[in-house]
Amino acid sequence: MYPIKRLFVLLFALSIVSLLPNTASAVSISASPRSASVGQPVRISVQSSYSSTVPSCFMQINYGDGSGWTNVPPACSTPPCTNTTTHAYATPGTYTIQARLNPANDPDCGLFLLPPATASTSVTISNQDITLTDGVVGMKYEYELGNRSNRYRKIGGTLDRGLKIVRNTLTGLPVREGKYRFQVSSTDPGGTTINTWYNLKITRALLTVTTSPNKITLDRNRAGSFRLTYSFKSSEELNDTLSSGQGIFSAGSRRLGTVNKNIFTRMTKGAAQVSEQVTIPLNVIQTAQRMGIDKISYQRTFSAEYMDAATTSSLAVTVGTGFTFTNIRITFLDNTSKKFVKRNEKIAGAKVELRYEGAGLLKGYWQVDDRILARVTKNLPFSSGRTITLRLPATPLLPTHSIGSHRLRFVITNPPMRIPFPQVIYVVTGEDLATVHPIYLIGPVGGATVVEKEISFLWKYRHDVALYQLEIFQGKGKKQKTVFSAFSKKTTYTIPKPVRLKKLEPGKIYSWRITGLDQ
């Protein structure tokens, strides 16, 4: 008898939280960029750490340009703390930036501050123009020019008309591709003014479109209809409107006809999709035939408001190529491609899936080794990608009286196809298999719950077994079906991750069986 075990497949997530002590140093400082231009904001960060919770403690910064010590809010009370600010320098030079505790703080601030209590860094300022990050036509642009307490205004040069200075930020929606150079005046609350030149490059996003399907086959004797889907992708995550007013049928350089229908779609974050149903009139097909051409092109040009140039989508239409199969797949009825059976054991059957284009008379036969089992003749209506399924007739049965490996295939004779046809294999293992080899199952034990991360099976070795077959079932009685099977020469088997994710569902109950084969 075959031993049967039951198991649960349970999906779980393991979350590991790592708790680390606060090991930040006392006071540290950093500046970015370390090399900047006159008027360019330098971002400065100060980190401070204390041995305990403290009252409100302020850090101070000295920018090294004579402006003195300045508090950097907010005050720190729950360490470690990070304070950031920006500063623009009015003249070229190398400046040392220092950080310290405000001497007017509560005494506990200095008591609990971890050493060292001060820190410094340096920046180099030059007279070069400031080059801003590039902008994209149609995408919102923002660049912070400096401190909010300063007043900024454009005083020279050229700037995209979609951009403007609002408080301390250059912002807006660029409308024209190009390179811009402009000068900005910055005045601080004390009346000191710095004039700075900026360079800004505005580009256009690139648009690509793919058509699905990208080719079809039509009957030469009648009008054809098909559905097209256009998928758009932009090089930037912008929002835009795409439209096309006309589709054009052509053969070579000659226009054969048009589809005067406007289609449009809205692109969101750089992606969009739209479909249309296209009908090719019979007169378009016949005109192409009279020209001796069996390839027709269908094109649409999509225009965008912001993106670079128009994009053309093309579809190749093949006319009158007749009838051909584009995919052939053969399996046993349980969707496997290999079986081990006993001598004279009945095999349930097999099926073949055929994907075709065009229309015509299918002729073929089922063949085992060199023996023809059954012939097939079937008229297939016109299609541009339909799949049909043919089943092996119930009689005659697949022969299983001869020990060894046997190959079953479906051979197509019309339309002529010079290809190696796919096949399935069944192995007749011999009379000895009529006496079942009992296999002692070790794990998972009956009723076990297993985690989805790794599912392994283990059984006891038998000296008279050459190959083990693992089968996993779902359901009971007549509703029981095989969801997975595999062969192993070892006494253990771990289900591969891709198979586990595809075949086994979390929370479901499955049964498993091991069969010992003697060859």
XYZ file of C-alpha atoms in Angstrom:
519
model
C 0.000 0.000 0.000
C 1.059 3.605 -0.607
C 1.648 5.556 2.627
C -0.104 8.943 2.623
C 0.853 11.986 4.722
C -1.036 15.291 5.130
C 0.581 18.665 5.484
C -0.246 22.372 5.723
C 1.585 25.053 3.730
C 1.735 28.182 5.839
C 3.089 31.518 4.620
C 4.774 33.591 7.304
C 6.939 36.671 7.556
C 9.850 36.846 9.966
C 10.733 40.314 11.175
C 13.991 40.875 13.034
C 14.415 44.081 14.993
C 17.923 45.045 15.940
C 18.328 47.305 18.959
C 21.589 49.225 18.909
C 22.949 51.635 21.574
C 23.387 55.316 20.795
C 27.081 55.645 19.959
C 27.142 59.081 18.244
C 30.157 61.275 19.015
C 29.609 64.497 20.981
C 29.786 67.369 18.475
C 30.479 66.954 14.747
C 29.949 69.216 11.737
C 29.736 68.746 7.956
C 29.267 71.080 4.984
C 28.010 70.430 1.450
C 29.336 71.317 -1.020
C 32.879 71.791 0.260
C 33.697 73.810 -2.883
C 31.059 76.393 -3.828
C 30.593 79.650 -5.726
C 29.942 83.135 -4.353
C 26.246 83.286 -3.459
C 25.757 79.502 -3.632
C 23.999 78.079 -0.548
C 26.220 75.778 1.530
C 24.276 73.270 3.625
C 25.737 72.802 7.113
C 24.773 70.015 9.542
C 25.706 69.846 13.237
C 25.292 66.662 15.286
C 25.398 66.640 19.097
C 25.140 63.832 21.641
C 24.702 63.817 25.412
C 25.035 61.169 28.105
C 21.500 61.840 29.335
C 18.269 63.644 28.520
C 18.961 67.362 28.862
C 17.060 70.650 29.117
C 16.766 72.718 25.932
C 20.336 73.065 24.645
C 21.177 75.273 21.643
C 24.128 74.724 19.315
C 25.909 77.690 17.703
C 27.740 78.056 14.368
C 30.422 80.532 13.310
C 30.630 80.654 9.496
C 34.138 82.125 9.530
C 33.237 85.206 7.470
C 32.944 87.698 10.324
C 29.218 87.227 10.836
C 29.778 85.929 14.395
C 28.191 83.081 16.353
C 24.584 82.160 15.481
C 22.125 79.782 17.174
C 20.993 76.866 14.977
C 17.459 75.905 16.036
C 15.771 73.854 17.263
C 17.073 73.296 20.771
C 18.096 69.728 21.642
C 16.386 67.926 24.544
C 16.277 64.255 23.464
C 19.731 63.345 22.115
C 21.292 62.616 19.751
C 20.270 65.736 17.793
C 20.943 67.066 14.286
C 20.591 70.730 13.298
C 20.877 72.019 9.720
C 21.127 75.449 8.119
C 22.408 77.089 4.920
C 24.788 79.987 4.396
C 25.953 81.901 1.283
C 29.370 83.600 1.165
C 29.777 87.040 -0.455
C 33.478 86.861 -1.362
C 35.899 84.167 -2.516
C 38.193 82.451 -0.022
C 38.607 79.494 2.322
C 36.451 79.654 5.452
C 36.576 77.642 8.679
C 33.135 76.807 10.061
C 32.947 76.059 13.809
C 30.268 74.537 16.055
C 29.869 74.750 19.846
C 27.313 74.827 22.665
C 25.713 78.211 23.314
C 27.520 79.472 26.462
C 24.195 80.843 27.726
C 22.669 77.334 27.889
C 21.642 75.654 31.140
C 24.786 74.337 32.938
C 23.495 70.760 32.550
C 24.032 71.071 28.780
C 27.780 71.297 29.218
C 27.755 68.734 32.038
C 26.119 65.980 29.966
C 27.659 66.824 26.570
C 30.015 64.056 25.479
C 33.525 65.219 24.501
C 34.762 66.729 22.270
C 32.634 69.823 22.849
C 33.544 71.647 19.613
C 33.980 70.762 15.938
C 35.030 72.494 12.730
C 35.191 72.037 8.961
C 36.152 74.241 6.015
C 34.747 75.340 2.640
C 36.356 76.986 -0.388
C 34.418 79.748 -2.190
C 35.197 80.906 -5.755
C 33.812 83.411 -8.288
C 32.534 80.756 -10.736
C 28.911 80.626 -11.926
C 26.622 78.256 -10.049
C 25.344 75.402 -12.234
C 21.884 74.286 -11.152
C 20.424 70.805 -11.529
C 18.827 70.254 -14.949
C 15.105 70.803 -15.448
C 12.650 69.038 -17.772
C 9.964 70.703 -19.888
C 6.596 70.025 -18.274
C 7.977 68.833 -14.916
C 7.812 70.980 -11.792
C 11.192 72.509 -10.962
C 12.372 73.713 -7.547
C 15.767 74.954 -6.360
C 16.417 76.649 -3.020
C 18.634 79.697 -3.595
C 19.501 80.335 0.066
C 18.134 81.440 3.445
C 14.433 82.313 3.676
C 15.308 85.480 5.587
C 17.045 86.947 2.500
C 15.353 88.739 -0.416
C 16.023 87.393 -3.933
C 15.315 88.884 -7.359
C 16.485 88.299 -10.924
C 18.539 91.254 -12.164
C 20.009 90.023 -15.456
C 20.369 87.302 -18.079
C 17.681 84.990 -19.508
C 15.436 82.475 -17.763
C 12.717 80.085 -18.961
C 9.412 81.996 -18.887
C 7.779 79.182 -16.906
C 10.124 79.738 -13.958
C 10.148 82.485 -11.329
C 11.653 83.274 -7.929
C 9.255 82.848 -5.003
C 10.861 83.959 -1.716
C 14.121 81.944 -1.628
C 13.168 79.319 -4.247
C 13.406 79.172 -8.043
C 10.236 77.302 -9.011
C 7.764 76.668 -11.814
C 7.022 74.508 -14.871
C 9.657 74.887 -17.632
C 8.106 75.375 -21.084
C 11.054 75.531 -23.484
C 14.170 73.456 -23.998
C 17.453 75.373 -23.832
C 20.433 76.627 -21.825
C 19.872 79.682 -19.610
C 22.239 82.040 -17.739
C 20.812 84.584 -15.320
C 21.904 86.749 -12.376
C 20.172 86.895 -8.986
C 20.583 89.538 -6.296
C 20.415 88.318 -2.667
C 20.019 90.809 0.193
C 20.218 89.684 3.833
C 18.364 91.389 6.747
C 21.464 93.501 7.479
C 21.416 95.000 3.986
C 24.385 93.074 2.546
C 23.807 92.240 -1.144
C 25.394 89.422 -3.166
C 24.962 89.160 -6.953
C 25.327 85.630 -8.316
C 25.244 84.171 -11.840
C 23.445 80.859 -12.385
C 23.482 78.349 -15.279
C 20.407 76.192 -15.935
C 19.783 73.584 -18.632
C 16.206 72.608 -19.579
C 15.746 69.365 -21.558
C 12.795 67.497 -23.044
C 11.788 63.999 -21.965
C 12.056 61.232 -24.560
C 8.907 59.297 -25.473
C 8.771 55.684 -26.670
C 5.749 53.632 -27.744
C 5.275 49.904 -28.289
C 2.379 48.288 -30.147
C 0.777 45.009 -29.144
C 0.507 42.944 -31.200
C 3.265 44.269 -33.460
C 2.282 42.027 -36.376
C -0.810 40.149 -37.543
C -1.924 37.943 -40.443
C -5.140 38.591 -42.395
C -7.213 36.638 -44.910
C -6.598 37.990 -48.411
C -10.278 37.583 -49.371
C -12.038 39.724 -46.772
C -11.734 42.780 -44.578
C -9.849 42.268 -41.350
C -10.376 43.624 -37.858
C -8.022 43.590 -34.916
C -7.452 45.363 -31.609
C -4.259 47.326 -30.987
C -2.869 48.471 -27.653
C -0.324 51.299 -27.504
C 1.941 51.472 -24.441
C 3.874 54.692 -23.804
C 6.955 55.264 -21.662
C 8.727 58.527 -20.941
C 12.325 59.001 -19.839
C 10.958 61.203 -17.025
C 8.032 60.698 -14.642
C 6.013 63.598 -16.012
C 2.312 64.100 -16.736
C 1.351 64.859 -20.335
C -1.418 64.434 -22.930
C -0.786 62.247 -25.994
C -3.000 62.368 -29.075
C -3.183 61.043 -32.638
C -5.708 62.260 -35.187
C -5.286 59.664 -37.918
C -4.104 56.134 -38.655
C -2.560 55.416 -42.084
C -2.419 52.185 -44.130
C 0.508 52.094 -46.535
C 2.461 49.710 -48.743
C 5.996 50.872 -49.297
C 5.804 54.616 -49.941
C 2.199 54.511 -51.181
C -0.724 55.456 -48.933
C -3.583 52.926 -49.247
C -6.144 54.335 -46.821
C -6.759 56.106 -43.533
C -8.609 55.739 -40.244
C -9.838 59.251 -39.437
C -10.392 58.777 -35.737
C -8.770 60.766 -32.957
C -7.466 58.813 -29.978
C -5.796 60.309 -26.930
C -4.630 59.365 -23.462
C -3.273 61.058 -20.365
C 0.233 60.111 -19.268
C 0.721 59.895 -15.499
C 4.185 59.665 -13.967
C 5.723 58.835 -17.328
C 3.454 55.956 -18.399
C 0.207 55.559 -20.350
C -1.774 53.048 -22.399
C -4.629 53.276 -24.911
C -6.321 50.805 -27.293
C -8.272 50.987 -30.549
C -10.197 48.563 -32.768
C -8.867 48.770 -36.336
C -10.637 47.513 -39.468
C -8.707 47.140 -42.742
C -11.147 47.514 -45.669
C -11.053 44.816 -48.351
C -10.160 47.407 -51.012
C -6.960 48.247 -49.086
C -5.959 44.574 -49.085
C -6.813 44.168 -52.779
C -4.840 47.279 -53.752
C -1.773 45.868 -52.023
C -2.256 42.555 -53.852
C -2.450 44.269 -57.229
C 0.861 45.914 -56.397
C 2.321 42.473 -55.691
C 2.809 43.364 -52.011
C 1.692 41.166 -49.124
C 2.935 43.481 -46.341
C 0.800 46.428 -45.213
C 1.884 48.947 -42.583
C -0.506 50.681 -40.183
C 0.952 53.787 -38.552
C -0.153 56.368 -36.006
C 1.846 59.406 -34.970
C 1.299 60.562 -31.390
C 2.066 64.143 -30.395
C 2.795 65.371 -26.870
C 2.695 68.812 -25.284
C 5.969 68.603 -23.403
C 7.983 65.664 -24.741
C 10.566 65.632 -27.483
C 9.034 65.374 -30.999
C 6.281 63.041 -32.157
C 6.417 59.255 -31.851
C 5.210 56.886 -34.579
C 3.776 53.436 -33.899
C 3.907 50.853 -36.704
C 2.137 47.518 -37.187
C 3.107 44.993 -39.876
C 0.074 43.330 -41.498
C 0.781 40.205 -43.570
C -1.897 39.396 -46.155
C -2.559 36.061 -47.790
C 0.234 34.004 -46.282
C -2.401 31.345 -45.756
C -2.271 29.176 -42.736
C 0.485 28.457 -40.233
C 0.994 27.235 -36.667
C 3.045 29.456 -34.383
C 3.113 27.321 -31.223
C 2.697 23.601 -30.485
C 2.549 22.203 -26.934
C 1.876 18.546 -26.085
C 1.314 17.113 -22.573
C -0.431 14.246 -20.841
C -3.869 15.139 -19.460
C -2.359 15.975 -16.065
C -0.111 18.568 -17.809
C 3.072 16.520 -17.300
C 5.513 15.614 -20.057
C 6.940 12.390 -18.584
C 5.341 9.360 -16.892
C 6.404 6.048 -15.346
C 3.793 3.289 -15.745
C 3.527 -0.454 -15.146
C 3.313 -2.876 -18.006
C -0.234 -3.002 -19.437
C -1.267 -0.062 -17.234
C -3.767 2.322 -18.870
C -2.658 5.913 -19.506
C -5.484 8.451 -19.234
C -4.531 10.227 -22.446
C -2.753 13.256 -23.895
C -3.539 16.609 -25.494
C -1.906 19.067 -27.873
C -2.402 22.852 -27.871
C -2.030 24.492 -31.289
C -1.789 28.247 -31.834
C -2.345 29.309 -35.427
C -2.761 32.259 -37.787
C -4.756 32.368 -41.004
C -7.334 29.749 -42.022
C -7.217 26.336 -43.644
C -7.407 22.556 -43.367
C -5.419 20.946 -40.571
C -4.146 17.434 -41.250
C -2.039 15.455 -38.806
C -1.705 12.266 -36.788
C -0.872 10.969 -33.318
C 2.271 8.829 -33.331
C 3.886 6.572 -30.703
C 7.451 5.720 -31.652
C 7.000 4.703 -35.335
C 3.339 3.706 -35.029
C 0.444 5.966 -36.100
C -2.379 5.767 -33.533
C -4.969 8.126 -35.045
C -5.315 10.633 -37.885
C -6.863 14.102 -37.532
C -8.519 16.321 -40.173
C -10.087 19.621 -39.130
C -11.145 22.856 -40.881
C -9.968 25.888 -38.899
C -11.628 29.314 -39.361
C -9.593 32.478 -39.838
C -7.690 33.710 -36.777
C -4.714 35.910 -35.961
C -3.613 34.034 -32.869
C -6.250 31.557 -31.684
C -5.279 28.437 -29.688
C -7.147 25.127 -30.095
C -6.746 21.926 -28.054
C -6.928 18.415 -29.536
C -7.137 15.318 -27.319
C -5.736 11.906 -28.093
C -8.700 9.630 -29.019
C -9.783 7.169 -26.319
C -9.082 4.271 -28.664
C -6.725 2.761 -29.439
C -5.015 2.986 -26.043
C -1.415 4.032 -25.696
C 0.590 0.780 -25.854
C 2.188 -0.139 -22.504
C 3.052 -3.812 -23.052
C 6.667 -3.160 -24.087
C 9.183 -2.347 -21.340
C 11.238 0.784 -21.959
C 10.912 4.417 -23.025
C 8.238 5.466 -25.550
C 7.680 8.796 -27.318
C 4.297 10.277 -28.210
C 3.950 13.251 -30.558
C 1.409 15.006 -32.794
C 2.679 15.408 -36.364
C 1.187 18.081 -38.678
C 1.194 17.258 -42.398
C -0.896 20.225 -43.595
C 0.127 22.985 -43.687
C 3.616 21.585 -44.395
C 5.952 22.241 -41.461
C 9.623 21.334 -41.532
C 10.193 21.375 -37.790
C 10.943 18.800 -35.069
C 7.548 18.271 -33.433
C 7.474 18.314 -29.610
C 6.900 15.043 -27.772
C 6.095 13.533 -24.378
C 7.725 10.429 -22.913
C 6.327 7.536 -20.905
C 8.438 4.746 -19.435
C 7.039 1.235 -19.007
C 8.973 -0.061 -15.985
C 8.099 -3.784 -16.069
C 6.103 -6.443 -14.256
C 8.186 -6.160 -11.054
C 6.446 -2.885 -10.349
C 3.177 -4.805 -9.826
C 4.502 -5.631 -6.350
C 4.552 -2.307 -4.564
C 7.697 -1.501 -2.589
C 6.561 -0.210 0.810
C 8.338 3.053 1.649
C 8.624 4.265 5.241
C 7.843 7.989 5.372
C 9.804 10.082 7.884
C 8.594 13.632 7.428
C 6.630 15.810 7.362
C 4.460 13.678 9.657
C 0.720 13.365 9.160
C -1.163 16.549 10.027
C 2.016 18.609 10.199
C 2.109 22.329 9.494
C 5.158 23.453 7.543
C 6.479 26.910 6.768
C 6.506 28.085 3.173
C 10.145 29.172 3.302
C 11.466 25.612 2.755
C 9.420 22.445 2.227
C 11.440 19.216 2.377
C 10.399 15.547 2.337
C 12.313 12.630 3.879
C 11.792 8.871 3.672
C 13.654 5.632 4.529
C 16.128 4.045 2.077
C 15.358 0.713 0.347
C 18.106 -1.320 -1.286
C 15.755 -2.689 -3.985
C 14.576 0.750 -5.182
C 16.522 2.617 -7.877
C 14.318 5.708 -8.173
C 11.737 7.388 -5.959
C 8.716 9.328 -7.238
C 7.271 12.127 -5.064
C 3.651 13.127 -5.738
C 1.700 15.937 -4.038
C -2.107 15.908 -4.209
C -4.941 18.275 -3.350
C -8.521 17.195 -2.681
C -10.075 13.800 -1.943
C -11.646 10.973 -3.913
C -12.609 11.773 -7.485
C -11.759 15.443 -6.909
C -8.176 14.617 -5.997
C -5.640 16.018 -8.443
C -1.873 15.973 -8.728
C -0.377 19.444 -8.275
C 3.278 18.427 -8.433
C 5.488 15.381 -9.017
C 9.228 14.827 -9.128
C 11.796 12.023 -9.186
C 14.784 11.560 -6.888
C 17.537 9.006 -6.467
C 18.051 10.265 -2.918
C 15.813 9.759 0.120
C 15.059 13.445 0.449
C 13.625 16.183 -1.769
C 13.230 19.947 -1.293
C 10.659 21.724 -3.468
C 12.338 24.496 -5.537
C 11.205 28.020 -4.673
C 9.631 28.825 -8.136
C 7.585 25.594 -7.975
C 6.598 26.249 -4.362
C 5.339 29.760 -5.118
C 3.422 28.650 -8.226
C 1.988 25.277 -7.174
C 1.370 25.440 -3.396
C -0.988 27.923 -1.752
C -0.603 29.066 1.867
C -3.222 27.639 4.220
C -4.194 24.715 1.942
C -4.118 21.021 2.906
C -2.090 18.670 0.692
C -1.284 14.948 0.691
C 2.011 13.408 -0.378
C 3.122 9.990 -1.533
C 6.425 8.268 -2.308
C 6.537 5.432 -4.861
C 9.605 3.207 -5.172
C 10.633 2.291 -8.734
C 13.029 -0.515 -9.499
C 14.339 1.034 -12.755
